[in-house]
Every structure is written in C-alpha cells, then in structure tokens.
mmCIF file of C-alpha atoms in Angstrom:
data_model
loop_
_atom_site.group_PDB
_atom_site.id
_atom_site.type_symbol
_atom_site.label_atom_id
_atom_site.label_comp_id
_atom_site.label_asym_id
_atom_site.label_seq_id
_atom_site.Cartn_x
_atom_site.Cartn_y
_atom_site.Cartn_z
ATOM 1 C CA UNK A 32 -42.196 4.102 76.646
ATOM 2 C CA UNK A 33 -45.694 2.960 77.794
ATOM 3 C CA UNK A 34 -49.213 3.928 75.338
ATOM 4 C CA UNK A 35 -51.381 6.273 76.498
ATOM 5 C CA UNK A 36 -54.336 7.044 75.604
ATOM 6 C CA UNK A 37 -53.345 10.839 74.189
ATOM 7 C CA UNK A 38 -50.921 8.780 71.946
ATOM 8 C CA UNK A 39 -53.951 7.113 70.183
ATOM 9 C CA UNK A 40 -55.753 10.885 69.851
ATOM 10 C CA UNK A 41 -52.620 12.502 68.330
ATOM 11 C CA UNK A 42 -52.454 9.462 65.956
ATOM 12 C CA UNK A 43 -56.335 9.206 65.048
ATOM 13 C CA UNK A 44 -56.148 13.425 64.142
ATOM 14 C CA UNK A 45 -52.967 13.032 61.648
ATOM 15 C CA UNK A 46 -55.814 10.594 59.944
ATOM 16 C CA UNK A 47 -58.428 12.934 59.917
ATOM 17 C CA UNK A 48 -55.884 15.643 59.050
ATOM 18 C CA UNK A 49 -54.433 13.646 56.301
ATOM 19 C CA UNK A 50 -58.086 12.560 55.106
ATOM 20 C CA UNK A 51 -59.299 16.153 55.154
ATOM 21 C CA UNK A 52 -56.446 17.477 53.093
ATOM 22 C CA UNK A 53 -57.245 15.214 50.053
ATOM 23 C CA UNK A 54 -60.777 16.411 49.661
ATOM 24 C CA UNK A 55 -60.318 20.071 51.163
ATOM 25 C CA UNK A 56 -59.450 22.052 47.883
ATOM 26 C CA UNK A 57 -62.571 20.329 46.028
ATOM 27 C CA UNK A 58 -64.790 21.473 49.064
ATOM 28 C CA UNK A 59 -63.950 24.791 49.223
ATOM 29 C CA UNK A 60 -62.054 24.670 52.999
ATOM 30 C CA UNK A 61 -59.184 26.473 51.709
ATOM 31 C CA UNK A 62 -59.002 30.830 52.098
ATOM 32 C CA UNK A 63 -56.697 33.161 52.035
ATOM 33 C CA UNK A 64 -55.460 35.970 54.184
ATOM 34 C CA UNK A 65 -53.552 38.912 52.952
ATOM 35 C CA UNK A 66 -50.791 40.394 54.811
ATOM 36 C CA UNK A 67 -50.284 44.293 53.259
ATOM 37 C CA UNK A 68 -46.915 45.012 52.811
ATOM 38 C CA UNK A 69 -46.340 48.926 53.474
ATOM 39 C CA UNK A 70 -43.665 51.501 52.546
ATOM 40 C CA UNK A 71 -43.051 53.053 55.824
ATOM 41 C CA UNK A 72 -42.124 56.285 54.122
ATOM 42 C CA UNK A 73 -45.332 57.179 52.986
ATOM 43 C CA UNK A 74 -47.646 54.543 54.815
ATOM 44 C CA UNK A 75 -47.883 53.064 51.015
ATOM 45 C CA UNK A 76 -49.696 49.709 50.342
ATOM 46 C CA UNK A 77 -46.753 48.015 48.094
ATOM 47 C CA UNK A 78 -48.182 44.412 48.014
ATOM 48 C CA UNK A 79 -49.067 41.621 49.946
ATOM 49 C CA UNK A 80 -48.292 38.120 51.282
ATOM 50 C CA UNK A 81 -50.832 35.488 50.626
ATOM 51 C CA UNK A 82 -51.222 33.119 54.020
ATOM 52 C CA UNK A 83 -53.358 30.234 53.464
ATOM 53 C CA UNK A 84 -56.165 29.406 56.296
ATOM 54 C CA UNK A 85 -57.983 25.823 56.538
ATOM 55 C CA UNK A 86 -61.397 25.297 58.154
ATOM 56 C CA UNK A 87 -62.257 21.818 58.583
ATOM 57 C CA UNK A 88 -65.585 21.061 58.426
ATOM 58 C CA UNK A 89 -65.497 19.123 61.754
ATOM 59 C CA UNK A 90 -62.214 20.229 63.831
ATOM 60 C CA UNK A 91 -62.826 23.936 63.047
ATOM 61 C CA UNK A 92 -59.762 26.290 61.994
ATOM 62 C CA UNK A 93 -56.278 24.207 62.178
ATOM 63 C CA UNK A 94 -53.218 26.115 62.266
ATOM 64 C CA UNK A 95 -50.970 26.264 59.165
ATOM 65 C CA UNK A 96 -48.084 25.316 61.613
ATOM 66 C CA UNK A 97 -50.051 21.820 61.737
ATOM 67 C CA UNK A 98 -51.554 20.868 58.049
ATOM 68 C CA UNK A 99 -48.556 22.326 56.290
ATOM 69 C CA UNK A 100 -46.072 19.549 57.095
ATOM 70 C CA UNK A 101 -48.954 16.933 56.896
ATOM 71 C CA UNK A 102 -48.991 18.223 53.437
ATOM 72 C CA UNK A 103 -45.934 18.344 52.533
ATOM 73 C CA UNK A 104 -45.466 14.789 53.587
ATOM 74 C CA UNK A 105 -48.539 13.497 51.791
ATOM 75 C CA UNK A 106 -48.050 15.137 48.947
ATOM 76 C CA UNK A 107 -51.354 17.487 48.989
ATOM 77 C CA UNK A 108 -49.085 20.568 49.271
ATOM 78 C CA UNK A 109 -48.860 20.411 45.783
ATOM 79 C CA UNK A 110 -52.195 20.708 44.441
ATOM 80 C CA UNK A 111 -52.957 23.104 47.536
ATOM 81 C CA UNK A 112 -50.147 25.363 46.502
ATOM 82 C CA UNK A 113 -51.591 25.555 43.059
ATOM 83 C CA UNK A 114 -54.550 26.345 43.966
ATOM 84 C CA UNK A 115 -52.993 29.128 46.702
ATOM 85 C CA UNK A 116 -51.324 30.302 44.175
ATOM 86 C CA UNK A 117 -54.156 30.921 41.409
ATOM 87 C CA UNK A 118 -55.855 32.299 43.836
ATOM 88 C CA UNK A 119 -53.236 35.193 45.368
ATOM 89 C CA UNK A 120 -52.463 35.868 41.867
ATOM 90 C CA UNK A 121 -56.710 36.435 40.559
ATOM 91 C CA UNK A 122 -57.254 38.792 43.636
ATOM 92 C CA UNK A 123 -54.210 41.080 43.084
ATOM 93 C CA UNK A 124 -55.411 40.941 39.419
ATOM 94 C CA UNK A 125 -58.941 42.380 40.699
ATOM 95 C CA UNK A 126 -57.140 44.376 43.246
ATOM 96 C CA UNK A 127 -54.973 46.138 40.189
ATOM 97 C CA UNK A 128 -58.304 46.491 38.186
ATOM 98 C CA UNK A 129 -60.682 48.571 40.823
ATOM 99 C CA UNK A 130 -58.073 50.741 41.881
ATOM 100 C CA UNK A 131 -57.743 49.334 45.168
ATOM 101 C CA UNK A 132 -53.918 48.773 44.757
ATOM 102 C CA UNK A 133 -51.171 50.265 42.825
ATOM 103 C CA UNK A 134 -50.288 48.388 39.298
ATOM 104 C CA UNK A 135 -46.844 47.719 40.774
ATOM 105 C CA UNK A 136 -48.322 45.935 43.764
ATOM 106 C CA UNK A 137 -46.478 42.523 44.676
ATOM 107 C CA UNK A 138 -47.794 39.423 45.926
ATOM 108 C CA UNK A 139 -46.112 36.779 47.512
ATOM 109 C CA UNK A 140 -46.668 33.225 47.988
ATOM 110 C CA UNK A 141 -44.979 30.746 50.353
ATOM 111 C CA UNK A 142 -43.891 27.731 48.446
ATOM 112 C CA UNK A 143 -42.582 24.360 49.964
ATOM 113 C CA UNK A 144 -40.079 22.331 49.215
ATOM 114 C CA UNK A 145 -42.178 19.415 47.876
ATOM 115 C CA UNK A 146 -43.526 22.047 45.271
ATOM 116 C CA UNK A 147 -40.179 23.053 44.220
ATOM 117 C CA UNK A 148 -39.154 19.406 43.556
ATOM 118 C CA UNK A 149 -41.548 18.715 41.275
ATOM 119 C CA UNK A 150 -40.790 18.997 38.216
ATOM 120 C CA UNK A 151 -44.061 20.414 36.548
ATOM 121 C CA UNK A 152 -44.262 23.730 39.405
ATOM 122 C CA UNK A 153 -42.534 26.485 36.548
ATOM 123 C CA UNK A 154 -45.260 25.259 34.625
ATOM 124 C CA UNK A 155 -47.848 25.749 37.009
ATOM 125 C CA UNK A 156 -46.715 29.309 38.152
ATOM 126 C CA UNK A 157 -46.776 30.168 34.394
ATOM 127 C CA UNK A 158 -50.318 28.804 33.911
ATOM 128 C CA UNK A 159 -51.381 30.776 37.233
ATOM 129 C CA UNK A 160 -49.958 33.989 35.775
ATOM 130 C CA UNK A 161 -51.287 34.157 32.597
ATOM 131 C CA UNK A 162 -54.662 32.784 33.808
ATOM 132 C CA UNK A 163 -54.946 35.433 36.401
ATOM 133 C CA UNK A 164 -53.278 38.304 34.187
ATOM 134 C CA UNK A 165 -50.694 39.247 36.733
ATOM 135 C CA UNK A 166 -47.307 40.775 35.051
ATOM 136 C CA UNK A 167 -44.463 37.496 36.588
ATOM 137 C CA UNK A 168 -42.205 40.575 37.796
ATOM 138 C CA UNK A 169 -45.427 41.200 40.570
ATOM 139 C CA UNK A 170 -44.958 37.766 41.750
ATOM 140 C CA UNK A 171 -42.339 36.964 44.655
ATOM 141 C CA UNK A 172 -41.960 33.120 45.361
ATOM 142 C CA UNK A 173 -40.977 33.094 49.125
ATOM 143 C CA UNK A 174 -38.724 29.970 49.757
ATOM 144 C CA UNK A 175 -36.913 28.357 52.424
ATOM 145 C CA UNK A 176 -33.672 27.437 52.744
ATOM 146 C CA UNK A 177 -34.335 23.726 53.143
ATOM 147 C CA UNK A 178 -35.266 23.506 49.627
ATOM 148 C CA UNK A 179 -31.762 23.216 48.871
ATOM 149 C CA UNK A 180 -30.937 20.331 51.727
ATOM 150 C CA UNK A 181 -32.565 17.199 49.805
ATOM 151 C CA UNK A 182 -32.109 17.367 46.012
ATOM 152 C CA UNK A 183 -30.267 21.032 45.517
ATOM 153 C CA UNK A 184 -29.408 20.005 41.799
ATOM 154 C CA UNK A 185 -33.268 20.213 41.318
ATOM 155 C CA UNK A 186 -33.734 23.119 43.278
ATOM 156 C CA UNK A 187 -31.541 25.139 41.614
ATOM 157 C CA UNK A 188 -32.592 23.926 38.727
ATOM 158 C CA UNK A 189 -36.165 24.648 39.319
ATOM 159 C CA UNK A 190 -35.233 28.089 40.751
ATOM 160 C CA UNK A 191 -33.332 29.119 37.336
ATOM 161 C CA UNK A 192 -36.506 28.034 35.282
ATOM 162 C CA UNK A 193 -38.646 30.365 37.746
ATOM 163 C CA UNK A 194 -35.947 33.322 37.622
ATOM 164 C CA UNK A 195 -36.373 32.790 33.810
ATOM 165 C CA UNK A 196 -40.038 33.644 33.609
ATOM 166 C CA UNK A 197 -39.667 36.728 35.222
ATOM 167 C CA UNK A 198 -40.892 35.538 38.741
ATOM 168 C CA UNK A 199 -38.904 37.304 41.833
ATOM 169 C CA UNK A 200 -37.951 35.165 45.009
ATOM 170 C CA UNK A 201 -36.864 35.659 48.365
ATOM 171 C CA UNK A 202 -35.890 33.713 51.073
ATOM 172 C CA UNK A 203 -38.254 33.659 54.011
#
C-alpha cells in the first residue's frame, strides 16, 4: 500500500477528534436530543431516548457514528456517559415536574461497553438518579450485545448490580 495524502487527513482528524473529546464536556460541546417514545394506541408520549450530539468548536457537528468509538477507545466515553446520563435523567425530572410528561415517563440512555466495565458505573447511575430525582424503575439502560464479548464475568456482574437498583435494561 502506497501513502496518500487523504491517509495523513484521516489520521490528523482522529487527533483533533481525540483532543476535542478530552476538553468537550468542560466546554459545554455536548447536547442532547430526545427521541419521544409513543404508545401507538392512543398517540401517548411514554418516554424518551436520550441521543447525544457533539459540536466541535472548529469541525462543526460530528456524527455520533464517528466520536463514539473514538471514545470508547480513549476512554472519554466514560466521563461523557456520565455526564449524558445526569443530564437525560435532570430533564425528564423537569419534564415530570411541569406537566409536560406523564410521571411514568421512561428515559433511556445508550451505554457502551467501556462504561459497563468499569467498575464504579452502578455507582454513577445511582448518584445520577438521586441527584436528578428520577424514580430507577423510569430509567432503561440500553446495551449492546458486545458488552458481553470481552470480560462477560464483569458484565454480568455489573448488569446484576444495575438490575439491583431498580434500573430497567434492554438490548438495543
């Protein structure tokens, strides 16, 4: 295989990428986007999916589909994910308090793999919910099925101590 220049670009953007994701929390890049999730019965708001969105102060909106696995191999995810997560829970909290949504409205959050191997992340999910005031049976942890591929001991593991604080989770 011979360099070409577009080799060097693709390369010099996982650095900015990578770069930008340390600081981007602490800068306020990081928003979310809620997804309603309706009863088609009776066109019923039931909850919502939180979907995080990055603007980059100099490359302009990058696709989840590109800074999520630069996070989750740097690490970032996890610290992003808390702070996702904090922040899904707070505005279903406000949501529940003006009336805007039922008090049985759900919200779910994606969470990596990288988040469910560490060892602290029941502990952060329990922080986020009593923080934000959200009841753990409103909260639905959406995982993948590659959580269980590298280290499916702590998975499970991590998975039972979720299940145990009353936090739902379904596989996306």
């Amino acid at each position: 295989c011979f360099f070409q220049p577009a080799m060097a670009e693709v390369g010099r953007r996982r650095t900015a990428l990578e770069e930008g994701l340390r600081h981007a929390t602490k800068r306020g890049e990081f928003s979310l986007e809620f997804q309603p999730q309706v009863a088609t019965f009776d066109n019923r708001v039931t909850g919502f999916e939180a979907l995080l969105r990055w603007r980059h102060p100099e490359l302009g909106s990058v696709s989840p589909a590109e800074f999520i696995p630069i996070a989750e191999d740097t690490g970032t995810i996890v610290p992003i994910g808390s702070w996702a997560l904090l922040e899904a829970l707070s505005q279903l909290r406000h949501w529940i308090d003006d009336g805007v949504c039922s008090p049985a409205a759900t919200m779910s959050v994606n969470v990596s793999p990288r988040q469910l191997s560490d060892t602290t992340f029941p502990a952060i999910v329990s922080e986020a919910l009593t923080r934000s005031g959200v009841s753990p049976q409103l909260l639905w942890l959406e995982v993948t099925e590659s959580v269980m591929i590298t280290e499916p001991e702590l998975a499970l593991a991590t998975l039972r101590r979720l299940r145990s604080l009353g936090v739902r989770m379904a596989l996306d």
